[in-house]
Short mmCIF file of C-alpha atoms in Angstrom, two decimals:
data_model
loop_
_atom_site.label_atom_id
_atom_site.label_comp_id
_atom_site.label_asym_id
_atom_site.label_seq_id
_atom_site.Cartn_x
_atom_site.Cartn_y
_atom_site.Cartn_z
CA UNK E 24 134.36 231.70 174.89
CA UNK E 25 136.00 232.47 171.55
CA UNK E 26 134.72 230.75 168.38
CA UNK E 27 136.76 231.57 165.28
CA UNK E 28 137.54 235.05 166.59
CA UNK E 29 133.99 235.76 167.84
CA UNK E 30 133.13 235.72 171.54
CA UNK E 31 130.01 233.79 172.55
CA UNK E 32 128.37 233.11 175.89
CA UNK E 33 128.81 229.41 176.74
CA UNK E 34 127.96 227.54 179.93
CA UNK E 35 129.72 224.24 180.71
CA UNK E 36 129.10 221.54 183.29
CA UNK E 37 132.11 222.83 185.24
CA UNK E 38 130.55 226.28 185.59
CA UNK E 39 127.06 224.90 186.27
CA UNK E 40 127.49 221.41 187.78
CA UNK E 41 124.66 218.91 188.13
CA UNK E 42 124.58 219.43 191.92
CA UNK E 43 123.81 223.12 191.37
CA UNK E 44 121.10 222.25 188.84
CA UNK E 45 119.45 219.91 191.35
CA UNK E 46 119.53 222.64 194.00
CA UNK E 47 117.94 225.21 191.66
CA UNK E 48 115.10 222.84 190.74
CA UNK E 49 114.68 220.99 194.06
CA UNK E 50 111.15 222.33 194.63
CA UNK E 51 110.01 221.98 191.00
CA UNK E 52 107.94 219.30 189.32
CA UNK E 53 108.94 218.96 185.67
CA UNK E 54 106.06 217.84 183.48
CA UNK E 55 107.29 216.58 180.10
CA UNK E 56 104.39 216.91 177.66
CA UNK E 57 104.75 214.63 174.65
CA UNK E 58 106.65 211.38 174.26
CA UNK E 59 107.70 211.41 170.63
CA UNK E 60 111.02 212.77 169.36
CA UNK E 61 112.51 214.69 172.31
CA UNK E 62 110.26 213.58 175.17
CA UNK E 63 111.76 210.16 175.96
CA UNK E 64 115.39 211.27 175.97
CA UNK E 65 114.87 214.45 177.96
CA UNK E 66 112.51 212.93 180.54
CA UNK E 67 114.63 209.82 181.18
CA UNK E 68 117.84 211.85 181.43
CA UNK E 69 116.19 214.20 183.93
CA UNK E 70 114.86 211.24 185.90
CA UNK E 71 118.24 209.51 185.95
CA UNK E 72 119.89 212.78 187.02
CA UNK E 73 117.67 212.91 190.11
CA UNK E 74 115.01 215.50 189.21
CA UNK E 75 111.30 215.27 190.00
CA UNK E 76 109.80 214.38 186.61
CA UNK E 77 106.38 213.33 185.36
CA UNK E 78 105.20 212.66 181.81
CA UNK E 79 101.99 213.86 180.16
CA UNK E 80 100.78 211.89 177.15
CA UNK E 81 97.56 210.85 175.43
CA UNK E 82 96.22 207.66 176.96
CA UNK E 83 95.62 204.60 174.79
CA UNK E 84 98.33 205.59 172.33
CA UNK E 85 101.54 203.89 171.20
CA UNK E 86 103.57 206.60 172.90
CA UNK E 87 101.70 206.04 176.18
CA UNK E 88 102.63 202.36 175.96
CA UNK E 89 106.23 203.32 175.16
CA UNK E 90 106.33 205.54 178.24
CA UNK E 91 105.08 202.65 180.38
CA UNK E 92 107.75 200.39 178.87
CA UNK E 93 110.35 203.03 179.78
CA UNK E 94 109.35 202.85 183.43
CA UNK E 95 106.81 205.66 183.81
CA UNK E 96 103.99 204.55 186.10
CA UNK E 97 100.37 205.53 185.30
CA UNK E 98 98.88 207.57 188.13
CA UNK E 99 102.31 208.16 189.72
CA UNK E 100 104.69 209.54 187.08
CA UNK E 101 102.55 209.18 183.92
CA UNK E 102 99.35 211.17 183.41
CA UNK E 103 97.01 212.49 180.77
CA UNK E 104 98.27 215.79 179.36
CA UNK E 105 95.98 218.13 181.32
CA UNK E 106 96.65 216.46 184.66
CA UNK E 107 100.39 216.58 184.07
CA UNK E 108 100.13 220.28 183.24
CA UNK E 109 98.18 220.88 186.42
CA UNK E 110 100.73 219.02 188.54
CA UNK E 111 103.83 220.47 186.89
CA UNK E 112 105.52 223.72 187.90
CA UNK E 113 107.75 223.47 184.81
CA UNK E 114 105.94 222.38 181.65
CA UNK E 115 108.26 221.02 178.98
CA UNK E 116 106.17 221.44 175.83
CA UNK E 117 107.71 218.80 173.57
CA UNK E 118 104.84 217.91 171.26
CA UNK E 119 105.33 218.41 167.52
CA UNK E 120 104.80 221.96 166.25
CA UNK E 121 101.40 221.05 164.78
CA UNK E 122 100.33 219.21 167.95
CA UNK E 123 101.41 222.18 170.11
CA UNK E 124 98.90 224.35 168.25
CA UNK E 125 96.13 221.78 168.73
CA UNK E 126 96.76 221.14 172.43
CA UNK E 127 97.60 224.72 173.46
CA UNK E 128 94.17 225.55 174.97
CA UNK E 129 94.52 222.61 177.38
CA UNK E 130 98.02 223.65 178.40
CA UNK E 131 97.40 227.39 178.69
CA UNK E 132 94.66 227.02 181.32
CA UNK E 133 97.21 225.45 183.69
CA UNK E 134 99.92 228.08 183.19
CA UNK E 135 99.34 229.83 186.49
CA UNK E 136 101.56 232.63 187.79
CA UNK E 137 105.16 231.68 188.49
CA UNK E 138 105.21 228.52 186.40
CA UNK E 139 107.75 227.91 183.63
CA UNK E 140 106.91 227.06 180.03
CA UNK E 141 109.81 225.27 178.33
CA UNK E 142 110.35 224.61 174.61
CA UNK E 143 113.01 222.79 172.64
CA UNK E 144 112.20 224.66 169.45
CA UNK E 145 111.54 228.35 168.87
CA UNK E 146 108.77 227.72 166.31
CA UNK E 147 105.64 228.26 168.41
CA UNK E 148 106.80 231.52 169.97
CA UNK E 149 108.61 233.03 166.98
CA UNK E 150 105.60 232.48 164.72
CA UNK E 151 103.00 233.14 167.45
CA UNK E 152 100.82 235.16 165.06
CA UNK E 153 100.48 231.96 163.01
CA UNK E 154 100.42 229.41 165.84
CA UNK E 155 98.26 231.35 168.32
CA UNK E 156 100.60 230.30 171.15
CA UNK E 157 100.91 233.40 173.35
CA UNK E 158 101.95 232.59 176.95
CA UNK E 159 100.54 234.55 179.90
CA UNK E 160 102.74 237.45 181.03
CA UNK E 161 103.27 236.05 184.54
CA UNK E 162 105.11 232.84 183.56
CA UNK E 163 108.74 232.24 182.58
CA UNK E 164 109.24 231.14 178.97
CA UNK E 165 112.52 229.42 178.18
CA UNK E 166 114.15 227.17 175.61
CA UNK E 167 116.73 224.38 175.60
CA UNK E 168 117.32 222.99 172.12
CA UNK E 169 119.60 219.92 171.97
CA UNK E 170 121.53 219.89 168.68
CA UNK E 171 120.36 216.44 167.69
CA UNK E 172 117.53 213.97 168.09
CA UNK E 173 116.19 212.78 171.42
CA UNK E 174 117.58 209.34 170.55
CA UNK E 175 121.09 210.81 170.25
CA UNK E 176 120.60 212.78 173.47
CA UNK E 177 119.74 209.61 175.36
CA UNK E 178 122.43 207.47 173.73
CA UNK E 179 125.17 210.00 174.50
CA UNK E 180 123.91 210.39 178.07
CA UNK E 181 124.17 206.63 178.62
CA UNK E 182 127.73 206.78 177.23
CA UNK E 183 128.62 209.45 179.79
CA UNK E 184 128.83 212.13 177.12
CA UNK E 185 126.66 215.16 176.34
CA UNK E 186 124.87 216.60 173.32
CA UNK E 187 125.43 220.36 172.96
CA UNK E 188 122.34 222.55 173.28
CA UNK E 189 121.34 226.16 172.77
CA UNK E 190 119.36 228.01 175.43
CA UNK E 191 117.24 231.15 175.48
CA UNK E 192 114.97 233.16 177.76
CA UNK E 193 111.96 234.73 176.03
CA UNK E 194 110.14 235.88 179.17
CA UNK E 195 111.48 236.25 182.71
CA UNK E 196 108.47 236.81 184.93
CA UNK E 197 110.00 235.48 188.16
CA UNK E 198 113.53 236.86 187.88
CA UNK E 199 114.86 233.29 188.00
CA UNK E 200 114.30 232.17 184.40
CA UNK E 201 118.00 232.12 183.48
CA UNK E 202 119.12 229.90 186.34
CA UNK E 203 116.15 227.59 185.72
CA UNK E 204 116.87 227.20 182.02
CA UNK E 205 120.55 226.48 182.66
CA UNK E 206 119.62 223.91 185.30
CA UNK E 207 117.21 222.26 182.88
CA UNK E 208 119.83 222.28 180.13
CA UNK E 209 122.32 220.51 182.36
CA UNK E 210 119.58 218.17 183.62
CA UNK E 211 118.54 216.94 180.17
CA UNK E 212 122.14 215.99 179.39
CA UNK E 213 123.71 218.88 177.49
CA UNK E 214 127.45 218.75 176.86
CA UNK E 215 127.58 222.54 176.97
CA UNK E 216 125.01 225.30 176.48
CA UNK E 217 125.33 228.29 174.15
CA UNK E 218 123.10 231.35 174.28
CA UNK E 219 120.63 232.18 171.52
CA UNK E 220 117.13 233.65 171.09
CA UNK E 221 113.91 231.90 170.12
CA UNK E 222 114.05 233.56 166.70
CA UNK E 223 117.68 232.70 166.00
CA UNK E 224 117.10 229.13 167.12
CA UNK E 225 114.19 228.52 164.79
CA UNK E 226 115.79 230.32 161.84
CA UNK E 227 118.99 228.27 162.15
CA UNK E 228 117.10 225.06 162.91
CA UNK E 229 114.73 225.24 159.95
CA UNK E 230 117.58 226.24 157.64
CA UNK E 231 119.78 223.43 158.95
CA UNK E 232 117.12 220.73 158.70
CA UNK E 233 116.26 221.69 155.14
CA UNK E 234 119.94 222.26 154.36
CA UNK E 235 123.05 220.32 155.26
CA UNK E 236 121.51 218.21 158.04
CA UNK E 237 118.83 216.53 155.96
CA UNK E 238 117.52 218.10 152.76
CA UNK E 239 120.71 219.23 151.04
CA UNK E 240 122.70 216.16 151.98
CA UNK E 241 120.04 213.81 150.56
CA UNK E 242 119.98 215.92 147.39
CA UNK E 243 123.78 215.81 147.06
CA UNK E 244 123.83 212.07 147.79
CA UNK E 245 121.24 211.48 145.06
CA UNK E 246 123.03 213.70 142.52
CA UNK E 247 126.39 211.97 142.93
CA UNK E 248 124.91 208.45 143.14
CA UNK E 249 122.82 208.98 140.00
CA UNK E 250 125.83 210.40 138.13
CA UNK E 251 127.98 207.40 139.00
CA UNK E 252 125.22 204.94 138.08
CA UNK E 253 124.59 206.73 134.76
CA UNK E 254 128.27 206.23 133.91
CA UNK E 255 128.14 202.49 134.53
CA UNK E 256 129.26 202.16 138.15
CA UNK E 257 127.57 199.40 140.17
CA UNK E 258 125.11 200.21 142.99
CA UNK E 259 127.64 198.96 145.57
CA UNK E 260 130.44 201.13 144.19
CA UNK E 261 128.20 204.18 143.85
CA UNK E 262 126.85 203.83 147.39
CA UNK E 263 130.26 203.21 148.96
CA UNK E 264 131.85 206.19 147.21
CA UNK E 265 128.88 208.48 147.92
CA UNK E 266 127.71 207.60 151.43
CA UNK E 267 129.50 204.74 153.17
CA UNK E 268 132.99 206.25 153.03
CA UNK E 269 131.63 209.64 154.14
CA UNK E 270 129.65 208.40 157.14
CA UNK E 271 131.94 205.59 158.30
CA UNK E 272 135.40 206.99 157.59
CA UNK E 273 135.60 210.71 156.87
CA UNK E 274 132.94 212.31 159.11
CA UNK E 275 134.40 210.73 162.26
CA UNK E 276 137.72 212.39 161.35
CA UNK E 277 135.98 215.76 160.89
CA UNK E 278 134.20 215.33 164.23
CA UNK E 279 137.48 214.47 165.90
CA UNK E 280 139.66 217.39 164.77
CA UNK E 281 138.08 219.37 161.95
CA UNK E 282 137.97 219.44 158.14
CA UNK E 283 141.61 220.49 157.71
CA UNK E 284 142.74 217.53 159.82
CA UNK E 285 140.59 215.16 157.78
CA UNK E 286 142.13 216.58 154.58
CA UNK E 287 145.62 216.15 156.04
CA UNK E 288 144.90 212.48 156.71
CA UNK E 289 143.75 211.68 153.17
CA UNK E 290 145.82 211.01 150.07
CA UNK E 291 147.45 213.95 148.33
CA UNK E 292 145.24 213.26 145.30
CA UNK E 293 142.09 213.53 147.46
CA UNK E 294 143.43 216.67 149.13
CA UNK E 295 144.11 218.39 145.82
CA UNK E 296 140.71 217.55 144.38
CA UNK E 297 138.83 218.62 147.50
CA UNK E 298 140.67 221.94 147.72
CA UNK E 299 140.07 222.61 144.01
CA UNK E 300 136.35 221.78 144.01
CA UNK E 301 134.87 222.82 147.38
CA UNK E 302 134.44 226.49 146.44
CA UNK E 303 132.60 225.53 143.25
CA UNK E 304 130.10 223.54 145.30
CA UNK E 305 129.80 226.44 147.76
CA UNK E 306 129.14 228.92 144.97
CA UNK E 307 126.64 226.60 143.28
CA UNK E 308 124.60 226.02 146.44
CA UNK E 309 124.89 229.41 148.17
CA UNK E 310 121.94 230.91 146.21
CA UNK E 311 119.75 227.98 147.29
CA UNK E 312 120.70 228.51 150.94
CA UNK E 313 120.01 232.26 150.66
CA UNK E 314 116.57 231.52 149.19
CA UNK E 315 115.93 228.96 151.91
CA UNK E 316 116.88 231.36 154.72
CA UNK E 317 114.69 234.07 153.20
CA UNK E 318 111.70 231.70 153.11
CA UNK E 319 112.32 230.80 156.77
CA UNK E 320 112.63 234.46 157.82
CA UNK E 321 109.42 235.41 156.00
CA UNK E 322 107.54 232.66 157.81
CA UNK E 323 106.67 230.86 154.59
CA UNK E 324 108.38 227.63 155.65
CA UNK E 325 106.58 227.75 158.98
CA UNK E 326 103.22 228.25 157.28
CA UNK E 327 103.88 225.37 154.89
CA UNK E 328 104.64 223.13 157.85
CA UNK E 329 101.51 224.24 159.74
CA UNK E 330 99.26 223.81 156.69
CA UNK E 331 100.69 220.46 155.61
CA UNK E 332 101.08 218.82 159.02
CA UNK E 333 97.54 219.70 160.09
CA UNK E 334 95.88 218.21 157.00
CA UNK E 335 93.75 215.11 157.36
CA UNK E 336 95.68 212.16 155.99
CA UNK E 337 99.04 213.87 156.48
CA UNK E 338 100.60 210.82 158.12
CA UNK E 339 99.58 208.55 155.23
CA UNK E 340 101.07 210.98 152.71
CA UNK E 341 104.27 211.24 154.72
CA UNK E 342 104.60 207.47 154.84
CA UNK E 343 104.21 207.30 151.06
CA UNK E 344 107.02 209.81 150.57
CA UNK E 345 109.26 208.00 153.04
CA UNK E 346 108.46 204.67 151.34
CA UNK E 347 109.54 206.13 147.99
CA UNK E 348 112.83 207.24 149.57
CA UNK E 349 113.33 203.92 151.35
CA UNK E 350 112.68 201.86 148.23
CA UNK E 351 114.96 203.91 145.96
CA UNK E 352 117.89 201.97 144.55
CA UNK E 353 120.40 204.06 146.47
CA UNK E 354 118.96 203.30 149.90
CA UNK E 355 118.19 199.68 149.03
CA UNK E 356 121.88 199.38 148.18
CA UNK E 357 122.52 200.92 151.59
CA UNK E 358 120.54 198.16 153.31
CA UNK E 359 122.83 195.57 151.73
CA UNK E 360 126.02 197.52 152.49
CA UNK E 361 125.06 197.91 156.16
CA UNK E 362 124.43 194.17 156.45
CA UNK E 363 127.93 193.53 155.08
CA UNK E 364 129.68 195.71 157.68
CA UNK E 365 132.06 193.57 159.78
CA UNK E 366 130.19 194.26 163.02
CA UNK E 367 127.09 192.64 161.51
CA UNK E 368 128.89 189.43 160.52
#
C-alpha cells in the first residue's frame, strides 16, 4: 500500500479475515502473561473472537482480582505465571519492561521447542544486552504492537472498530511465524497491520511516547497555558484555548480527514496564523526530537527506564510526580471544564 508516495507492506482484515486467523491458531493455547496495560484488552478480545486463551498473573494481587472480575476463572482460564507458561503454546509476554526482566527466568524455562514468544513492545529484544532476555533458538519470536493503550484497543473492539498495529518477526524457528503473528494481530483486534522490526518499533515508540504522544504535548500545553495566565487570562480561558478546543473540536477533524481539511474548516484568520507559525514551531522543536531519537538509539533512554523502574520505592516516587501534575492549576482547571461539558449535565 502507498503512504505519501512510499510503498509499505500492510495486511487488512479483508486479506486476513478472522476465520483464517482462527484456523491458523486452532491448535494453540494463548497464554497472556500480565494483566496491566495491554493484557486485559488483548486477552478479552482474543477470547471474544473465539481463540483458546488463558491468563497468567501473580496471585493475591489487584490485577488477579481484576482478571477474575473480567470473567477469567482460577484453575480453568486463570493461573499463576509459571503454570500459564507451561500450558501455553503461545506466550504473550505483556508485563512491563522492568517486570519482564524480573520474571524472565520463570518464563524461559517453559519456552520449549516450537512454542511462540510474543511481545507488544520491542524493548526486551532490541536491548537484550541490557535486559538479559535472549529467547532460545528453537522458538518463534514475534511482535504485535497496537498503536494505543489496551483500554483503547478494548473500547474500539466493543465499538466494532479496530486499533491499527505494527507487526514483526524476530525469529522464525518453525517456518510459520509470519502466519501466526498475523493471526494474533487480527485476533487481538487490529484495524490493520503494518510491517516493522523490533528495533524500529521500539525506536519509534520511545520517541513517540516522549515526544508528541505524551511528553512534548504536555510541555507545549504547559508553555501556552502559562503564557496566557501570565498575561492575565483566566484559568478557564487558558485551558479552553490550550486543551479543550484541541481535544474536543480540532483533533476529531484531523482524525477524520487530515490537517489540511481541519485548516480548511477553520476561520481564515486561524488558517493564516497556523500556516505562518507551524514551521517556526517545527524548527524550534526539531533539535529536541533529534536529541531524543539519538538517546533512544544509543540505548540511554532504555537504561534510564531499567534503572529507574527497578528501584525500590519507584511506585511511590511515580505517584508523587503524577500527583504534582494532577494538582497543577492547568489540570485542576481541566477537572472543572470536563464537569461542565454538556454530556455531564
